[in-house]
mmCIF file of C-alpha atoms in Angstrom:
data_model
loop_
_atom_site.group_PDB
_atom_site.id
_atom_site.type_symbol
_atom_site.label_atom_id
_atom_site.label_comp_id
_atom_site.label_asym_id
_atom_site.label_seq_id
_atom_site.Cartn_x
_atom_site.Cartn_y
_atom_site.Cartn_z
ATOM 1 C CA GLN C 119 -21.525 -7.567 13.691
ATOM 2 C CA ASP C 120 -24.532 -7.007 15.983
ATOM 3 C CA ILE C 121 -27.235 -5.647 13.666
ATOM 4 C CA THR C 122 -29.111 -4.199 16.644
ATOM 5 C CA GLN C 123 -26.195 -1.809 17.237
ATOM 6 C CA PRO C 124 -25.181 1.101 15.007
ATOM 7 C CA ARG C 125 -22.313 0.277 12.704
ATOM 8 C CA LYS C 126 -18.985 1.658 13.894
ATOM 9 C CA THR C 127 -16.897 2.974 11.007
ATOM 10 C CA ILE C 128 -13.231 3.501 11.808
ATOM 11 C CA VAL C 129 -11.433 5.973 9.541
ATOM 12 C CA ALA C 130 -7.714 6.680 9.209
ATOM 13 C CA SER C 131 -6.216 9.872 7.825
ATOM 14 C CA GLY C 132 -2.639 11.055 7.387
ATOM 15 C CA ASP C 133 -0.962 14.424 6.918
ATOM 16 C CA THR C 134 2.181 15.917 5.400
ATOM 17 C CA MET C 135 3.971 15.758 8.762
ATOM 18 C CA GLY C 136 3.717 11.968 8.969
ATOM 19 C CA THR C 137 0.950 11.849 11.578
ATOM 20 C CA LEU C 138 -1.864 9.309 11.325
ATOM 21 C CA VAL C 139 -5.159 9.728 13.157
ATOM 22 C CA THR C 140 -7.760 6.980 13.574
ATOM 23 C CA TRP C 141 -11.256 7.999 14.581
ATOM 24 C CA VAL C 142 -14.855 6.818 14.713
ATOM 25 C CA LEU C 143 -16.562 8.486 11.779
ATOM 26 C CA HIS C 144 -20.123 9.000 13.043
ATOM 27 C CA GLU C 145 -18.982 10.004 16.542
ATOM 28 C CA SER C 146 -16.033 12.237 15.547
ATOM 29 C CA LEU C 147 -14.166 10.385 18.299
ATOM 30 C CA VAL C 148 -10.384 10.215 17.973
ATOM 31 C CA LEU C 149 -9.055 6.758 18.838
ATOM 32 C CA THR C 150 -5.314 7.052 18.321
ATOM 33 C CA VAL C 151 -2.715 9.501 17.061
ATOM 34 C CA LEU C 152 0.206 7.674 15.462
ATOM 35 C CA ASN C 153 3.493 9.510 14.907
ATOM 36 C CA LYS C 154 5.865 7.997 12.389
ATOM 37 C CA PRO C 155 8.720 6.166 14.146
ATOM 38 C CA ALA C 156 12.321 7.041 13.295
ATOM 39 C CA ARG C 157 13.683 5.124 10.356
ATOM 40 C CA GLN C 158 16.355 2.582 11.174
ATOM 41 C CA GLU C 159 19.408 2.306 8.949
ATOM 42 C CA SER C 160 21.135 -1.036 8.439
ATOM 43 C CA GLY C 161 23.520 -0.181 11.292
ATOM 44 C CA GLY C 162 20.614 0.199 13.683
ATOM 45 C CA SER C 163 20.906 3.936 14.391
ATOM 46 C CA PRO C 164 17.954 6.256 13.691
ATOM 47 C CA ARG C 165 18.300 8.269 10.526
ATOM 48 C CA ASP C 166 18.332 12.075 10.763
ATOM 49 C CA GLU C 167 15.042 12.967 9.079
ATOM 50 C CA GLN C 168 14.793 16.639 10.003
ATOM 51 C CA ALA C 169 15.226 17.735 6.385
ATOM 52 C CA ALA C 170 13.314 14.835 4.868
ATOM 53 C CA SER C 171 9.619 14.835 4.078
ATOM 54 C CA GLN C 172 7.458 12.769 6.405
ATOM 55 C CA ALA C 173 4.271 12.974 4.332
ATOM 56 C CA VAL C 174 1.845 10.083 4.343
ATOM 57 C CA ARG C 175 1.435 8.886 0.754
ATOM 58 C CA GLY C 176 -1.277 6.308 1.333
ATOM 59 C CA THR C 177 -3.048 4.173 3.916
ATOM 60 C CA CYS C 178 -5.147 1.018 3.989
ATOM 61 C CA TRP C 179 -6.585 -1.425 6.507
ATOM 62 C CA THR C 180 -5.527 -5.041 6.512
ATOM 63 C CA GLY C 181 -6.830 -8.007 8.506
ATOM 64 C CA SER C 182 -9.753 -10.392 8.582
ATOM 65 C CA ASP C 183 -11.721 -8.725 11.387
ATOM 66 C CA LEU C 184 -11.787 -5.473 13.367
ATOM 67 C CA SER C 185 -10.033 -6.903 16.415
ATOM 68 C CA SER C 186 -7.026 -7.938 14.329
ATOM 69 C CA LYS C 187 -7.065 -5.117 11.797
ATOM 70 C CA LEU C 188 -3.767 -3.439 11.142
ATOM 71 C CA LEU C 189 -3.216 -0.070 9.527
ATOM 72 C CA VAL C 190 -0.628 0.115 6.744
ATOM 73 C CA ALA C 191 0.905 3.469 5.877
ATOM 74 C CA LEU C 192 3.250 4.466 3.054
ATOM 75 C CA TYR C 193 5.433 7.483 3.820
ATOM 76 C CA ASP C 194 7.699 9.645 1.703
ATOM 77 C CA GLY C 195 11.056 8.009 1.184
ATOM 78 C CA GLY C 196 9.579 4.584 0.508
ATOM 79 C CA GLU C 197 8.968 3.764 4.165
ATOM 80 C CA VAL C 198 6.140 1.331 4.928
ATOM 81 C CA VAL C 199 4.885 0.928 8.508
ATOM 82 C CA VAL C 200 2.295 -1.603 9.683
ATOM 83 C CA TRP C 201 0.531 -0.286 12.791
ATOM 84 C CA ASP C 202 -1.473 -1.982 15.491
ATOM 85 C CA TYR C 203 -3.795 0.990 15.660
ATOM 86 C CA LEU C 204 -5.548 -0.173 18.835
ATOM 87 C CA LYS C 205 -2.264 -0.355 20.748
ATOM 88 C CA GLY C 206 -0.851 2.677 18.963
ATOM 89 C CA GLN C 207 2.418 1.005 18.039
ATOM 90 C CA PRO C 208 4.119 -0.309 14.889
ATOM 91 C CA VAL C 209 4.443 -4.067 14.420
ATOM 92 C CA TRP C 210 6.552 -3.908 11.236
ATOM 93 C CA GLN C 211 8.599 -1.219 9.542
ATOM 94 C CA SER C 212 10.765 -1.215 6.440
ATOM 95 C CA CYS C 213 12.288 1.110 3.879
ATOM 96 C CA LEU C 214 11.634 -1.037 0.833
ATOM 97 C CA ASN C 215 14.109 0.821 -1.370
ATOM 98 C CA PRO C 216 16.262 3.572 0.188
ATOM 99 C CA LYS C 217 17.537 4.661 -3.247
ATOM 100 C CA GLN C 218 14.154 5.319 -4.853
ATOM 101 C CA ASN C 219 11.024 6.955 -3.523
ATOM 102 C CA LEU C 220 7.842 4.887 -3.572
ATOM 103 C CA THR C 221 4.688 6.860 -4.162
ATOM 104 C CA HIS C 222 1.563 4.721 -4.457
ATOM 105 C CA LEU C 223 -0.184 2.098 -2.331
ATOM 106 C CA VAL C 224 -3.103 -0.064 -3.497
ATOM 107 C CA GLN C 225 -4.904 -3.047 -1.991
ATOM 108 C CA CYS C 226 -6.427 -6.195 -3.420
ATOM 109 C CA PRO C 227 -10.248 -5.952 -3.166
ATOM 110 C CA PHE C 228 -10.637 -9.685 -2.443
ATOM 111 C CA ASP C 229 -7.693 -10.134 -0.085
ATOM 112 C CA SER C 230 -7.066 -7.226 2.258
ATOM 113 C CA THR C 231 -3.740 -8.781 3.316
ATOM 114 C CA CYS C 232 -2.292 -8.346 -0.200
ATOM 115 C CA LEU C 233 -0.964 -4.875 -1.047
ATOM 116 C CA CYS C 234 1.079 -3.280 -3.796
ATOM 117 C CA VAL C 235 3.526 -0.369 -3.529
ATOM 118 C CA THR C 236 4.936 1.257 -6.682
ATOM 119 C CA ASN C 237 6.790 4.235 -8.098
ATOM 120 C CA ASP C 238 6.986 5.907 -11.503
ATOM 121 C CA GLU C 239 10.338 4.301 -12.326
ATOM 122 C CA GLY C 240 8.832 0.811 -12.629
ATOM 123 C CA LEU C 241 9.401 -0.631 -9.161
ATOM 124 C CA VAL C 242 6.568 -2.847 -7.947
ATOM 125 C CA TYR C 243 6.521 -4.372 -4.457
ATOM 126 C CA VAL C 244 3.817 -6.868 -3.540
ATOM 127 C CA LEU C 245 3.319 -7.174 0.223
ATOM 128 C CA TYR C 246 1.561 -10.040 1.995
ATOM 129 C CA VAL C 247 0.659 -8.999 5.548
ATOM 130 C CA SER C 248 -0.035 -11.653 8.173
ATOM 131 C CA ASP C 249 -2.955 -10.795 10.478
ATOM 132 C CA ASP C 250 -2.153 -13.703 12.802
ATOM 133 C CA ALA C 251 -1.607 -12.149 16.230
ATOM 134 C CA ALA C 252 0.723 -14.989 17.141
ATOM 135 C CA SER C 253 3.211 -13.777 14.533
ATOM 136 C CA ALA C 254 3.452 -10.353 16.170
ATOM 137 C CA GLU C 255 6.338 -11.624 18.286
ATOM 138 C CA GLY C 256 8.379 -12.129 15.137
ATOM 139 C CA ALA C 257 8.049 -8.782 13.385
ATOM 140 C CA SER C 258 10.304 -9.828 10.495
ATOM 141 C CA GLU C 259 7.802 -12.538 9.570
ATOM 142 C CA ARG C 260 4.803 -10.219 9.725
ATOM 143 C CA VAL C 261 5.149 -9.072 6.116
ATOM 144 C CA ARG C 262 6.441 -10.966 3.099
ATOM 145 C CA THR C 263 7.620 -8.783 0.229
ATOM 146 C CA VAL C 264 8.208 -9.635 -3.418
ATOM 147 C CA GLU C 265 9.913 -7.151 -5.747
ATOM 148 C CA TYR C 266 9.320 -6.803 -9.491
ATOM 149 C CA LYS C 267 10.784 -4.388 -12.031
ATOM 150 C CA ILE C 268 8.597 -3.206 -14.905
ATOM 151 C CA SER C 269 10.298 -1.621 -17.913
ATOM 152 C CA ALA C 270 9.015 1.968 -17.790
ATOM 153 C CA THR C 271 11.821 3.846 -19.549
ATOM 154 C CA ASP C 272 9.445 5.396 -22.091
ATOM 155 C CA SER C 273 6.837 6.388 -19.506
ATOM 156 C CA LYS C 274 6.699 9.227 -16.997
ATOM 157 C CA PHE C 275 4.493 7.301 -14.578
ATOM 158 C CA LEU C 276 3.306 3.878 -13.453
ATOM 159 C CA ARG C 277 0.004 3.130 -11.742
ATOM 160 C CA CYS C 278 -1.569 -0.200 -10.872
ATOM 161 C CA GLU C 279 -4.790 -1.739 -9.612
ATOM 162 C CA PHE C 280 -5.659 -5.292 -8.678
ATOM 163 C CA GLY C 281 -8.060 -7.051 -11.010
ATOM 164 C CA MET C 282 -11.008 -9.285 -10.243
ATOM 165 C CA ALA C 283 -9.039 -12.414 -11.135
ATOM 166 C CA GLU C 284 -6.823 -13.939 -8.449
ATOM 167 C CA ASN C 285 -3.173 -12.796 -8.508
ATOM 168 C CA MET C 286 -3.868 -10.350 -11.335
ATOM 169 C CA LEU C 287 -2.332 -6.875 -11.255
ATOM 170 C CA HIS C 288 -3.216 -4.349 -13.958
ATOM 171 C CA ILE C 289 -0.433 -1.860 -14.681
ATOM 172 C CA ALA C 290 -0.828 1.375 -16.618
ATOM 173 C CA LEU C 291 2.096 3.210 -18.185
ATOM 174 C CA GLU C 292 1.734 6.328 -20.310
ATOM 175 C CA ARG C 293 0.971 4.402 -23.461
ATOM 176 C CA THR C 294 0.840 0.760 -22.377
ATOM 177 C CA LEU C 295 -1.478 -1.446 -20.323
ATOM 178 C CA ILE C 296 -0.029 -4.628 -18.811
ATOM 179 C CA ALA C 297 -1.753 -7.604 -17.188
ATOM 180 C CA PHE C 298 0.737 -8.976 -14.646
ATOM 181 C CA ASP C 299 0.566 -12.262 -12.719
ATOM 182 C CA ILE C 300 1.995 -11.629 -9.232
ATOM 183 C CA GLU C 301 2.123 -15.347 -8.397
ATOM 184 C CA TYR C 302 4.534 -16.221 -11.203
ATOM 185 C CA GLY C 303 5.994 -12.739 -11.661
ATOM 186 C CA ILE C 304 5.324 -12.562 -15.388
ATOM 187 C CA PRO C 305 3.253 -10.345 -17.700
ATOM 188 C CA LEU C 306 0.316 -12.187 -19.246
ATOM 189 C CA GLY C 307 -0.356 -9.643 -21.937
ATOM 190 C CA SER C 308 -0.094 -6.004 -22.897
ATOM 191 C CA TYR C 309 -1.828 -3.395 -25.013
ATOM 192 C CA ALA C 310 -0.111 -0.439 -26.666
ATOM 193 C CA LEU C 311 -2.152 2.735 -26.934
ATOM 194 C CA PRO C 312 -2.421 4.034 -30.527
ATOM 195 C CA LYS C 313 -0.482 7.250 -31.116
ATOM 196 C CA SER C 314 -3.704 8.965 -32.185
ATOM 197 C CA ILE C 315 -5.064 8.667 -28.624
ATOM 198 C CA ALA C 316 -3.869 10.849 -25.750
ATOM 199 C CA ALA C 317 -1.601 9.226 -23.184
ATOM 200 C CA PHE C 318 -2.947 7.702 -19.973
ATOM 201 C CA HIS C 319 -2.665 9.684 -16.742
ATOM 202 C CA ASP C 320 -3.939 7.121 -14.247
ATOM 203 C CA ILE C 321 -5.785 3.836 -13.759
ATOM 204 C CA LEU C 322 -9.006 4.299 -11.832
ATOM 205 C CA CYS C 323 -10.516 0.841 -11.436
ATOM 206 C CA VAL C 324 -10.812 -2.584 -13.017
ATOM 207 C CA ASP C 325 -14.209 -4.186 -13.588
ATOM 208 C CA SER C 326 -15.215 -7.855 -13.403
ATOM 209 C CA ALA C 327 -14.322 -8.365 -17.068
ATOM 210 C CA GLY C 328 -10.821 -7.012 -16.569
ATOM 211 C CA ASN C 329 -11.522 -3.702 -18.321
#
């Protein structure tokens, strides 16, 4: 970054129609308008999505520098699209689970290429996004996904946040907190909320001590 020049902050926003807009914050300058591409079924034909919701559930940037930054978007229906926002085109697209909707997207604070997508039924997908431009030719290798299933039968929701420790994912159910190691795919510990305390509704953040 050239400290003699004003900092350029690029912002992405999404709407309920599935449209993403990237723009320069301090200039109110629109860079790109990204319309969600048609979903591909296993047979290769576009799915009829006229009656389906296209809403953007979450977005995040991934990549080591601005020139290689990619925009990741989670849409209704469990669709994840990785966009090259400068070119205005997707470089990777997948419906992670066509049978269950995925509703939340979070990012590791120390590794912007590591993401997590979840739903309230206990599905957890960890995504590792390559920001190597050379891999763009092989879209299937652009993102590596690992699936986990958390027992959430007694909970109406599941939320997660990455912790300060490497490979640590903190999971909140209605009455249980779980520390989960995404490298080995195992829980490292859990805490059950006493019945005298109201149930959790969300997990907001995790501090340096893991609280």
